[in-house]
Each structure stands twice: as structure tokens, then as C-alpha cells.
PDB file of C-alpha atoms in Angstrom:
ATOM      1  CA  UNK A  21      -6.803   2.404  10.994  1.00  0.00           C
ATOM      2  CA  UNK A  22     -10.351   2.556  12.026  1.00  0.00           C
ATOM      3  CA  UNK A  23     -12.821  -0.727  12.463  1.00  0.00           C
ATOM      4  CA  UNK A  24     -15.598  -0.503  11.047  1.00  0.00           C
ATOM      5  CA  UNK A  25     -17.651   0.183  13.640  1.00  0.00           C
ATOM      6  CA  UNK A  26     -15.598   2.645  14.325  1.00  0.00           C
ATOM      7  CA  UNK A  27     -14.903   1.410  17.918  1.00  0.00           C
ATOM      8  CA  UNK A  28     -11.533   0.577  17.597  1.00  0.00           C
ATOM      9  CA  UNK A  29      -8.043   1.873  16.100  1.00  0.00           C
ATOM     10  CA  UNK A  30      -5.743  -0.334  14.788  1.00  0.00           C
ATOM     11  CA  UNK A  31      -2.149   1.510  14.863  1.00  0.00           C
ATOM     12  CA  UNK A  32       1.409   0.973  14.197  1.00  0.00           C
ATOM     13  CA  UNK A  33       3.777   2.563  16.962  1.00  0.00           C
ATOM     14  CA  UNK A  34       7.603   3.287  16.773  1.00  0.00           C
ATOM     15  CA  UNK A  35       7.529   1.975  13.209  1.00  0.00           C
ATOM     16  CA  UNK A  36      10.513   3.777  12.104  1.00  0.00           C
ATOM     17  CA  UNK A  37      13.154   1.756  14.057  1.00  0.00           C
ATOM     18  CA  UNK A  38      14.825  -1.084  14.463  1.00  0.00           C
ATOM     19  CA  UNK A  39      13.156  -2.461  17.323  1.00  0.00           C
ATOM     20  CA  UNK A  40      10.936  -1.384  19.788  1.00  0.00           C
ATOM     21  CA  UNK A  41       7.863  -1.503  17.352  1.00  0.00           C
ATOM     22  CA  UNK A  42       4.733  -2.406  18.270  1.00  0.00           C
ATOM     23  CA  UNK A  43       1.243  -3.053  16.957  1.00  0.00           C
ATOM     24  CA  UNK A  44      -1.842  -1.663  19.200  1.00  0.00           C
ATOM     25  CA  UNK A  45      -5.232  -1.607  19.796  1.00  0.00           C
ATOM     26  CA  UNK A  46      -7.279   1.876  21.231  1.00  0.00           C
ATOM     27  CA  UNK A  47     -10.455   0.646  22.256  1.00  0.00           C
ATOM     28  CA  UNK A  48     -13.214   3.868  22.302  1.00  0.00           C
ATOM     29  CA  UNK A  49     -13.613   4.012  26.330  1.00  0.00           C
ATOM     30  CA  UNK A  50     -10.109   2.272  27.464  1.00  0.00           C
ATOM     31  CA  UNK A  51      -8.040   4.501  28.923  1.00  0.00           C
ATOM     32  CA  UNK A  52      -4.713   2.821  27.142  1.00  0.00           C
ATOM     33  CA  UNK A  53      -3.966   1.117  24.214  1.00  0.00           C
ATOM     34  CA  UNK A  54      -3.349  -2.951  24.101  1.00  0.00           C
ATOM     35  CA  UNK A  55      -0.208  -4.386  22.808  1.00  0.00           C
ATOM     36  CA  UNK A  56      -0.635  -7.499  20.368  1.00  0.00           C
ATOM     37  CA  UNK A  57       2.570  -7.869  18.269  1.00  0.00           C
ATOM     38  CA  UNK A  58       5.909  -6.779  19.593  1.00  0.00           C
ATOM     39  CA  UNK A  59       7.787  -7.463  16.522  1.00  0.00           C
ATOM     40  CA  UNK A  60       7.021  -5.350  13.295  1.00  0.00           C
ATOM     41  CA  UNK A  61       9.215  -3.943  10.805  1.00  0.00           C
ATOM     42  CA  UNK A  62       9.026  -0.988   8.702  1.00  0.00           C
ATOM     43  CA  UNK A  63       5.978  -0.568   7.485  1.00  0.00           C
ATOM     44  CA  UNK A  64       3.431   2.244   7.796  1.00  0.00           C
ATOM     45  CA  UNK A  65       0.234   1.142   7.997  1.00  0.00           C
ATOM     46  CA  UNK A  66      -1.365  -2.289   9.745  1.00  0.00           C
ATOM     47  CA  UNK A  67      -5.173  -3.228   8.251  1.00  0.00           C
ATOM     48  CA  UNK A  68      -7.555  -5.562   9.776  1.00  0.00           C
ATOM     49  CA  UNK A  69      -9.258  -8.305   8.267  1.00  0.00           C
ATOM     50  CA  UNK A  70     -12.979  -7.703   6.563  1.00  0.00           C
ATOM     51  CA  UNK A  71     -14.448  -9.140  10.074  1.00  0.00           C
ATOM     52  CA  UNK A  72     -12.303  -7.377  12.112  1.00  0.00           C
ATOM     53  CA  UNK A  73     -11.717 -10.673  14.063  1.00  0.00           C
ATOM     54  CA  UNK A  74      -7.823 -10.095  12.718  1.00  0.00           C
ATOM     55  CA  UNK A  75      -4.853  -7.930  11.841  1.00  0.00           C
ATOM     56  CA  UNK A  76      -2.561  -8.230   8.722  1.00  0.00           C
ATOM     57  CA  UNK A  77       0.772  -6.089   9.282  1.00  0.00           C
ATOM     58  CA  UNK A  78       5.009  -6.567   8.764  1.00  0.00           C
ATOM     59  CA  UNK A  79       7.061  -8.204  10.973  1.00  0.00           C
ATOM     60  CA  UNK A  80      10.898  -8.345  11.348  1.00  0.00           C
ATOM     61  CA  UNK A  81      12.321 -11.689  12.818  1.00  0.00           C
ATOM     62  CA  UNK A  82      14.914 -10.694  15.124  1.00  0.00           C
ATOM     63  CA  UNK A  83      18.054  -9.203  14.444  1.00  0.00           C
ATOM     64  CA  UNK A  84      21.628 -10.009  15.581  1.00  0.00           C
ATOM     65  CA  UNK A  85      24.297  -7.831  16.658  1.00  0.00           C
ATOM     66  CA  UNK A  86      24.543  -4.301  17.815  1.00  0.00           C
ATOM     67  CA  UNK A  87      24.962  -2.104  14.638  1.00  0.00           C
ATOM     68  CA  UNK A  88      22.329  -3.778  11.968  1.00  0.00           C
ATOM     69  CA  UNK A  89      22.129  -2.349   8.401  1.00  0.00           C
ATOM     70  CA  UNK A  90      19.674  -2.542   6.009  1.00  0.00           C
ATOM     71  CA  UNK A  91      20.678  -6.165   4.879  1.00  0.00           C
ATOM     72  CA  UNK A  92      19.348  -7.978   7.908  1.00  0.00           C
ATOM     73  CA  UNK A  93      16.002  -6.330   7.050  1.00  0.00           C
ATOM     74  CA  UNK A  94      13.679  -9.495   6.269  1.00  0.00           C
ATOM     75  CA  UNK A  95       9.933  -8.217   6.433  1.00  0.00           C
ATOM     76  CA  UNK A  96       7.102 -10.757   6.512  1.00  0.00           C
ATOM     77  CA  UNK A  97       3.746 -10.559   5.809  1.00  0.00           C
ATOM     78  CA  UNK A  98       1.944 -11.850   8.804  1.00  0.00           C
ATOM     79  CA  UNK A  99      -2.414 -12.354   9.431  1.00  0.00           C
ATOM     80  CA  UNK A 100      -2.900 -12.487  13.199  1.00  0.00           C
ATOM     81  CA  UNK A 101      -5.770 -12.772  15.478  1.00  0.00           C
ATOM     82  CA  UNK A 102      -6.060  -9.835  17.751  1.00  0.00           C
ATOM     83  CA  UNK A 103      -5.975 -11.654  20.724  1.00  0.00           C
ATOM     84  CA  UNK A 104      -2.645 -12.967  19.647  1.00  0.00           C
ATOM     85  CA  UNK A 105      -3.584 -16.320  19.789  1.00  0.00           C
ATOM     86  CA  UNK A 106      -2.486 -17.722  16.145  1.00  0.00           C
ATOM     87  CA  UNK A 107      -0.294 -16.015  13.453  1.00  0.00           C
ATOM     88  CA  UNK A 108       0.204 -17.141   9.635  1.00  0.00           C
ATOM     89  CA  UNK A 109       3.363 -15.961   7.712  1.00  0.00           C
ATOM     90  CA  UNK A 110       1.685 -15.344   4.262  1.00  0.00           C
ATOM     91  CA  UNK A 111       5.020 -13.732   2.235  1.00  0.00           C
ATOM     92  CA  UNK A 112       8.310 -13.286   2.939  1.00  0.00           C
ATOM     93  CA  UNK A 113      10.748 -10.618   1.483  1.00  0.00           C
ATOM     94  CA  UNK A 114      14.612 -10.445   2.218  1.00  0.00           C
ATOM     95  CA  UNK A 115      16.135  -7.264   2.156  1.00  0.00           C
ATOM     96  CA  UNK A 116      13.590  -5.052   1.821  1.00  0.00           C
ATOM     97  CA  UNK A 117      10.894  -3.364   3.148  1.00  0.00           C
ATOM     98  CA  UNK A 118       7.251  -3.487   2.635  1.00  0.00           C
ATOM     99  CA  UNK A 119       4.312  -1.571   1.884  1.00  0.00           C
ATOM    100  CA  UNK A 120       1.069  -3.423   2.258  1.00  0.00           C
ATOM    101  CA  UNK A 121      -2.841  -2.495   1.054  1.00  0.00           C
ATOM    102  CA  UNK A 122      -6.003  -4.843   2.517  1.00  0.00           C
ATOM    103  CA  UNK A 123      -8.478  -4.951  -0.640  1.00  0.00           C
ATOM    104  CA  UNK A 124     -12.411  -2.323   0.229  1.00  0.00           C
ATOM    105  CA  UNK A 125     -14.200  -5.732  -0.476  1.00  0.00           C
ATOM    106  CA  UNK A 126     -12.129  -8.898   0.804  1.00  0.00           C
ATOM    107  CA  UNK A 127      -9.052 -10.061   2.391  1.00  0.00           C
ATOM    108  CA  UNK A 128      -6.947  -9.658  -0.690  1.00  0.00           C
ATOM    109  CA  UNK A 129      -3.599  -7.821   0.099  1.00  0.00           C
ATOM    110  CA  UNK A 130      -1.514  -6.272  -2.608  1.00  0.00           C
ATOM    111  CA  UNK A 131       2.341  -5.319  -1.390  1.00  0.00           C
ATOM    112  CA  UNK A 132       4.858  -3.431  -2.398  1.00  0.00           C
ATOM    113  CA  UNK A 133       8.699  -4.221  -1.999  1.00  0.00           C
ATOM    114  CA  UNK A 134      10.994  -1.412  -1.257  1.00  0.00           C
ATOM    115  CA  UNK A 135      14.842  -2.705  -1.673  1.00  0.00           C
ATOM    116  CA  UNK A 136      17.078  -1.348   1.038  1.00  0.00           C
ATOM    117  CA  UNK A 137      19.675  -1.053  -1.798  1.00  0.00           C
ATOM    118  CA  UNK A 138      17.677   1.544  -3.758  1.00  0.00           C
ATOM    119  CA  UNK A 139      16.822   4.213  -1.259  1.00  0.00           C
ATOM    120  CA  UNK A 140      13.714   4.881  -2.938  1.00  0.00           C
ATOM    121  CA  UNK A 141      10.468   4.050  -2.497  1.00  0.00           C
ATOM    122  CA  UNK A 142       9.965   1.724  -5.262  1.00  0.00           C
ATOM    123  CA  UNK A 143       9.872  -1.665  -6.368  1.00  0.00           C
ATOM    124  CA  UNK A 144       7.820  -4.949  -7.514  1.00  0.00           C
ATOM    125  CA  UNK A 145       3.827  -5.363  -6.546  1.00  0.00           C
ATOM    126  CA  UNK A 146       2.503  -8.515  -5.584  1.00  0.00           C
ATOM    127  CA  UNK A 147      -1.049  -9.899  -4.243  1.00  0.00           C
ATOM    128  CA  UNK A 148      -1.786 -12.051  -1.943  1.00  0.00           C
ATOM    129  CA  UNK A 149      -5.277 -13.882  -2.340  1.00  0.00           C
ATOM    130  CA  UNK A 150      -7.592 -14.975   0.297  1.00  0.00           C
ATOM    131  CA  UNK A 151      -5.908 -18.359   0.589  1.00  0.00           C
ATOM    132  CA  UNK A 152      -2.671 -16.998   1.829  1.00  0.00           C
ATOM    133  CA  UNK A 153      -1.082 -17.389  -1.640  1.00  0.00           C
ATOM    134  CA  UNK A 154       1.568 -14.689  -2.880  1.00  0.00           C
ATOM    135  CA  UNK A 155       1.755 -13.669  -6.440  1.00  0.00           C
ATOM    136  CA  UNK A 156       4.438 -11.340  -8.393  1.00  0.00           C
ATOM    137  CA  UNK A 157       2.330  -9.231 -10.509  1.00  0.00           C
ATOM    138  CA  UNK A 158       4.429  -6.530 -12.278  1.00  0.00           C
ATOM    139  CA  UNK A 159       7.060  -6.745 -14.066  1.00  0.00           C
ATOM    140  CA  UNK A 160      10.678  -7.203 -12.639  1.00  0.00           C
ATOM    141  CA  UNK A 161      11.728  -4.324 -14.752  1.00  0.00           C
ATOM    142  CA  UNK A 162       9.181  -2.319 -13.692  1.00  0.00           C
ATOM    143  CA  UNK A 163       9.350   0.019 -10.457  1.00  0.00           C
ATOM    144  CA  UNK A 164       6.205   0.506  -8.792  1.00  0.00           C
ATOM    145  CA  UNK A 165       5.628   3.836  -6.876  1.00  0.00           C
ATOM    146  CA  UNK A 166       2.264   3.486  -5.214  1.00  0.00           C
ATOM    147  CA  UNK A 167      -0.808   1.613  -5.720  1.00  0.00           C
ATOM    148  CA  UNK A 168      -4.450   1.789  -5.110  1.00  0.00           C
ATOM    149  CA  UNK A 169      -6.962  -0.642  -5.104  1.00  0.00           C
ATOM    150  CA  UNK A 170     -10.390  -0.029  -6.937  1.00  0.00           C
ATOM    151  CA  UNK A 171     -13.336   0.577  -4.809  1.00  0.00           C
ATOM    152  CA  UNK A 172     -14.725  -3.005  -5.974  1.00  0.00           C
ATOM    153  CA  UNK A 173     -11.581  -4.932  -4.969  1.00  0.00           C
ATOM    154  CA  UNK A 174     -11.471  -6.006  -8.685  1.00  0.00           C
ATOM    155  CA  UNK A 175      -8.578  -3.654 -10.365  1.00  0.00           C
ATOM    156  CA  UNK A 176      -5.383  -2.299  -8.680  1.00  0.00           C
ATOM    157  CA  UNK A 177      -4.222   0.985 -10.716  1.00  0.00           C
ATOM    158  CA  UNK A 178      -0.217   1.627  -9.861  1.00  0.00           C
ATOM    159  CA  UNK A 179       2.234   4.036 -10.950  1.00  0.00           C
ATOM    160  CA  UNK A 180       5.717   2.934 -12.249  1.00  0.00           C
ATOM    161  CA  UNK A 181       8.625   3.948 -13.331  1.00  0.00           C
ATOM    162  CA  UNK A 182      11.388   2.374 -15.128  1.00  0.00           C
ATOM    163  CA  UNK A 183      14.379   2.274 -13.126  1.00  0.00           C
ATOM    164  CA  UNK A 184      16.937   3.577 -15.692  1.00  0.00           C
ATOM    165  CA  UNK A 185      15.046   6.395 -16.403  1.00  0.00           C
ATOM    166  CA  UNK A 186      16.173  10.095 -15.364  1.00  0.00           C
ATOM    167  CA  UNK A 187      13.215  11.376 -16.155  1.00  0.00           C
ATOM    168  CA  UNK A 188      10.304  12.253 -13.272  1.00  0.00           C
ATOM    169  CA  UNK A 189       8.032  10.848 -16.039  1.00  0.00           C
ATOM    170  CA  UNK A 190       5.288   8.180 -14.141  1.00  0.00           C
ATOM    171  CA  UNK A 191       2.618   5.633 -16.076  1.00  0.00           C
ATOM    172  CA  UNK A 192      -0.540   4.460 -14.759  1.00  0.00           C
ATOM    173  CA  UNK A 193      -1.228   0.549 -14.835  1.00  0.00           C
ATOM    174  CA  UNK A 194      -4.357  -1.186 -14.151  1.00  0.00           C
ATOM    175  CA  UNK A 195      -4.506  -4.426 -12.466  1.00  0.00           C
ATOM    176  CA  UNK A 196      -7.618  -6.613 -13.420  1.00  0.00           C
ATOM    177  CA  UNK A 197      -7.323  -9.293  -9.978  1.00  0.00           C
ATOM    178  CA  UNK A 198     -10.192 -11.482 -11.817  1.00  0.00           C
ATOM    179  CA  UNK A 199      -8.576 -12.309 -15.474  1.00  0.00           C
ATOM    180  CA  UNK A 200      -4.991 -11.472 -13.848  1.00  0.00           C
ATOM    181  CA  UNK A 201      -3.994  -9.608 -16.477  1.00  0.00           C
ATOM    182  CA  UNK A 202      -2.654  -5.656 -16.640  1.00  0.00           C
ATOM    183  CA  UNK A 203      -3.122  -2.535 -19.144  1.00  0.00           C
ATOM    184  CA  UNK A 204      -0.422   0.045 -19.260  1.00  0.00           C
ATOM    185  CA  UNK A 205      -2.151   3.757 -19.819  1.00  0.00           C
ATOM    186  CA  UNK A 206      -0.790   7.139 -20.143  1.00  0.00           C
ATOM    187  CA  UNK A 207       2.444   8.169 -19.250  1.00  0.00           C
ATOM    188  CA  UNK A 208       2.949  11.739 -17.643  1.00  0.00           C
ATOM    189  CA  UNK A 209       5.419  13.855 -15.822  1.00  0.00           C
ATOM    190  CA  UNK A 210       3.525  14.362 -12.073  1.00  0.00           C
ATOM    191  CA  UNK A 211       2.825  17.625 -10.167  1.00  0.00           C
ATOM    192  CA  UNK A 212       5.572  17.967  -7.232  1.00  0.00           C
ATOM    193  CA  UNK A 213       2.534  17.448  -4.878  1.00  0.00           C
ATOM    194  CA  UNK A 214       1.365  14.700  -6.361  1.00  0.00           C
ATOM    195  CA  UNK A 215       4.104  13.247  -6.039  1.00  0.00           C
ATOM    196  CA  UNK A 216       5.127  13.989  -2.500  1.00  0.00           C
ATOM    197  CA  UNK A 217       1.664  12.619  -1.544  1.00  0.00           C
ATOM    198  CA  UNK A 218       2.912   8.755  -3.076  1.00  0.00           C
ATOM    199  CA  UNK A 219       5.161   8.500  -0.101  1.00  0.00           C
ATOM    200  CA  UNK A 220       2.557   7.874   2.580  1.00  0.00           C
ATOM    201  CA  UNK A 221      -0.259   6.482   0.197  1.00  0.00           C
ATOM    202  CA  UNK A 222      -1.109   3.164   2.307  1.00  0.00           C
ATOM    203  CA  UNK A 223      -1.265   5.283   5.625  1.00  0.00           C
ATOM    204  CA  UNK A 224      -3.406   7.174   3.528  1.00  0.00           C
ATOM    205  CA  UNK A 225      -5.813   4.715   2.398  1.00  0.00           C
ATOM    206  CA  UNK A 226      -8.848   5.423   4.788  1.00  0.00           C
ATOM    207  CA  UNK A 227      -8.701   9.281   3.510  1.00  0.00           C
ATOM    208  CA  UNK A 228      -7.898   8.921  -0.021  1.00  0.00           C
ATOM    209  CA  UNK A 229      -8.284   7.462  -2.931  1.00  0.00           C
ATOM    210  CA  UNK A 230      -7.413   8.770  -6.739  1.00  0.00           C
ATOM    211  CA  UNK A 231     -10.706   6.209  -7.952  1.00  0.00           C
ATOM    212  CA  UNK A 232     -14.379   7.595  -8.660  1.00  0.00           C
ATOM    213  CA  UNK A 233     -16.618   6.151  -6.759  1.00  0.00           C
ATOM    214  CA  UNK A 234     -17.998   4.071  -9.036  1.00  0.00           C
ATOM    215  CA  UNK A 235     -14.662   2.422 -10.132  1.00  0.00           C
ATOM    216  CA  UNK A 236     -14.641   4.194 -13.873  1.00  0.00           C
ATOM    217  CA  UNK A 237     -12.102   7.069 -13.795  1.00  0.00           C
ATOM    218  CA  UNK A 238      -8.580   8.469 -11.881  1.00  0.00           C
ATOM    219  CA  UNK A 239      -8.021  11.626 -10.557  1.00  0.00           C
ATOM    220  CA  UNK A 240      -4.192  12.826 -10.288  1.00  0.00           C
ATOM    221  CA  UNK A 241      -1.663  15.926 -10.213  1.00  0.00           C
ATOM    222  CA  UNK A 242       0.088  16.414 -13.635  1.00  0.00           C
ATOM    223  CA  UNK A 243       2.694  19.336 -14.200  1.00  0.00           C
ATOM    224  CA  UNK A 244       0.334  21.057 -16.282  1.00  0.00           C
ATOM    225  CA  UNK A 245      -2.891  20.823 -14.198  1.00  0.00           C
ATOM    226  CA  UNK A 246      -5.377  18.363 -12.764  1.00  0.00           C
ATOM    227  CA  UNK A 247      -6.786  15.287 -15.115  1.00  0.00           C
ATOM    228  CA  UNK A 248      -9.325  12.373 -15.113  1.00  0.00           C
ATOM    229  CA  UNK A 249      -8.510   8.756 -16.834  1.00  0.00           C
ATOM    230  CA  UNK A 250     -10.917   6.795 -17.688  1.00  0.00           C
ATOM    231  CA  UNK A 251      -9.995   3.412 -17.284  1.00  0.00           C
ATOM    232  CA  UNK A 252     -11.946   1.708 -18.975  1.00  0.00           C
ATOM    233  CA  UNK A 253     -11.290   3.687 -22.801  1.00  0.00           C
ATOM    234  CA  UNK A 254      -7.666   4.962 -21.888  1.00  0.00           C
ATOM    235  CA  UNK A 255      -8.476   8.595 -22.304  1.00  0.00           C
ATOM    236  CA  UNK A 256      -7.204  11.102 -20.407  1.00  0.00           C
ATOM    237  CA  UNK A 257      -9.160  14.427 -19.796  1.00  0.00           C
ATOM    238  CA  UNK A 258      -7.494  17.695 -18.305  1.00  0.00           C
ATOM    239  CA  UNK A 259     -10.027  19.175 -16.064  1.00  0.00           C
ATOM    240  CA  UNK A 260      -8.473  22.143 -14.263  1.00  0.00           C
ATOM    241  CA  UNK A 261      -5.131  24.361 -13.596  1.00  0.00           C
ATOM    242  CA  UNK A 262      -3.947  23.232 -10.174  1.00  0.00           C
ATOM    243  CA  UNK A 263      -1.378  20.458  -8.903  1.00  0.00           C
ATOM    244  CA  UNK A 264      -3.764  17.590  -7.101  1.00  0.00           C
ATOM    245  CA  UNK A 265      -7.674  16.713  -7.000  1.00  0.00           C
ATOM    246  CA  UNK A 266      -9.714  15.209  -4.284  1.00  0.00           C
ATOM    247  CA  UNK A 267     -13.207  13.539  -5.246  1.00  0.00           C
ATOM    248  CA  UNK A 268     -16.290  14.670  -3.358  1.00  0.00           C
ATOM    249  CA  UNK A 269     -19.003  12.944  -2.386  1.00  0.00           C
ATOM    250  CA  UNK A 270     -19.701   8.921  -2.889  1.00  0.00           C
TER     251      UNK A 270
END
């Protein structure tokens, strides 16, 4: 991930084992990158703080024995100066793994929980606020798929699923982070792209987004051709044949 003045690249290396992980800094002009955390879990994506002053990404305490399984997974949600010098656990989550999302506008952090048991990439969405405090904010029912924050920071639109369900058929949420409360929308049976793209959408998050602009309407993939939702009225517009839709301009 980018800073914002583009200077520097925040990056997650060897994230998909055990150990050996690291978090990094490239510096435009350095001719390697600097090592700040040695111990993250699996996660894709690291995000820095609004000031760029510090990092939020997963960690995994240590793990015993030779042959671990997915049970002594225990990822934590950690904000860290990038010099190293101080580190604050904000969440912790056993058995599972974690997919994390810094807020456009603020140091709000939504998560996602993957549990090792499912295999899936799917689970409960929580939010932590700019104190440092965690909060569940779906349904324990419900499994989230992916999430994206609204380019205001104020709504967080997700995609669920229920878990007994052998259908493919997904329903958007919205998130309102002010009056804490959620809307459930339309419910629709995703394009195979679409829906290949939700497995990397917070290592994503610098390149796309399914929001307008201007925070009013969704863009996504359905099996019968590209649509818009406004968010706001609940109405869902099909715009084109096709599987996926990118917005263009600002």
C-alpha cells in the first residue's frame, strides 16, 4: 500500500506461511526495503494510519511445536509506529484469520474473521473505532464475504451469505458507522467474476472500489449482467450485459 505522498510502500511479505512473515517499508530512492514487524499472520494487506506516522496489520503470537494446524492460529489486530518503537493490540481473534480495511477518511478499521474450521472465506465483521475499541457488527448468523467502506468513511456495504445455504445467492448490507445501525438490500446470485474478485478485495482496496464517487450507488457483477444500487432508495438498476463494472473517473 502506497503513502500518500506516494513516497513510500507499505507491504506484507511471505504472508502465506506460518512464519517467516514480515512487514516492510520501500522507501522511493532506498535501494532495499526496511523490516518493522517480524511477526504477522495471515493477512493480505497492511494499511497505514491517516498520518502515515503508523501501520495497522495482523500478527500471530508465536507458535509451539513443529507441525502447527490451523487451531493455534490466534491473529491480532495490532497499530504500530513505523519505527517500531510502540505497538497497541486493538482485537484479538482465536482461531481464525483476519481480513482488515483502514476507513478513506479516519483511522476506523472494519475486520473480517475467517474461521480456520470453515475453509472459506467468510465470517463475522467488526469495527474498530479510533479509540482502539472493537465492535461485532453483523450478525452471528450471518457470513460476511467482503466489505467495502464508503468513500466518506460513514457506511460499510458487505456481502453475506447465510451459512446453511447451498445456494451461490449473495445480499448487499449497508453499514451506517454514525447511527450504528444496518439495512439489508437486494439479494442476487453473483457473476463467477464477481465473485472470484471477493477473494483479494482488501489487497484490492487502493484500485477498487464497487462505490460511486459520491457515496450514492454500487456497482457489481450479477449472473445476468452488470447493475447499479442505489443505496440510499434500495433500487437496483441493470445497466449492461457483461459480468463486472469498474467506475471511471472521480
Amino acid at each position: 500500500m502506497w503513502s500518500r505522498d506516494s513516497r513510500s510502500l507499505l507491504m506484507h511479505v511471505n504472508g502465506h506461511q506460518f512464519d517467516g512473515g514480515r512487514v516492510e517499508i520501500y522507501r522511493l530512492g532506498a535501494t532495499r526495503s526496511s523490516t518493522i514487524a517480524n511477526d504477522p499472520g495471515f493477512f493480505f494487506a497492511p494499511a497505514w494510519t491517516l498520518d502515515n506516522d503508523e501501520v495497522f496489520y495482523v500478527t500471530q503470537p508465536p507458535i509451539a511445536g513443529a507441525r502447527p494446524t490451523g487451531e493455534d492460529l490466534a491473529n491480532h489486530v495490532v497499530r504500530m509506529f513505523v519505527d517500531g518503537a510502540a505497538s497497541q493490540v486493538l482485537s484479538e481473534e482465536p482461531a481464525s484469520l483476519i481480513r482488515m480495511v483502514r476507513a478513506p477518511t479516519n483511522n476506523q478499521v472494519a475486520y473480517m474473521i475467517q474461521g480456520v474450521d470453515s475453509g472459506s472465506i467468510r465470517g463475522s465483521l467488526s469495527l474498530i473505532d479510533e479509540n482502539g475499541e472493537a465492535t461485532l457488527i453483523t450478525d452471528l448468523g450471518l457470513n460476511v464475504l467482503t466489505f467495502f467502506w464508503s468513500p466518506d468513511g460513514k457506511q460499510i456495504a458487505y456481502l453475506s451469505q447465510r451459512p446453511s445455504s447451498v445456494s451461490v445467492l449473495q445480499t448487499w448490507h449497508i453499514f451506517d458507522v454514525d447511527s450504528e445501525t444496518t439495512r439489508s438490500l437486494t439479494t442476487f446470485q453473483p457473476s463467477d467474476t464477481f465473485v472470484r474478485f471477493q477473494l483479494f478485495f482488501d489487497a484490492f482496496v487502493d484500485s477498487f472500489s464497487p462505490w460511486s464517487s459520491d457515496g450514492t450507488c454500487l456497482l457489481y457483477g450479477s449472473d445476468d449482467g452488470v447493475y447499479t444500487l442505489d443505496v440510499a432508495a434500495g433500487q437496483t438498476t441493470r445497466i449492461a450485459d457483461g459480468e463486472w463494472g469498474v467506475w471511471i473517473g472521480g
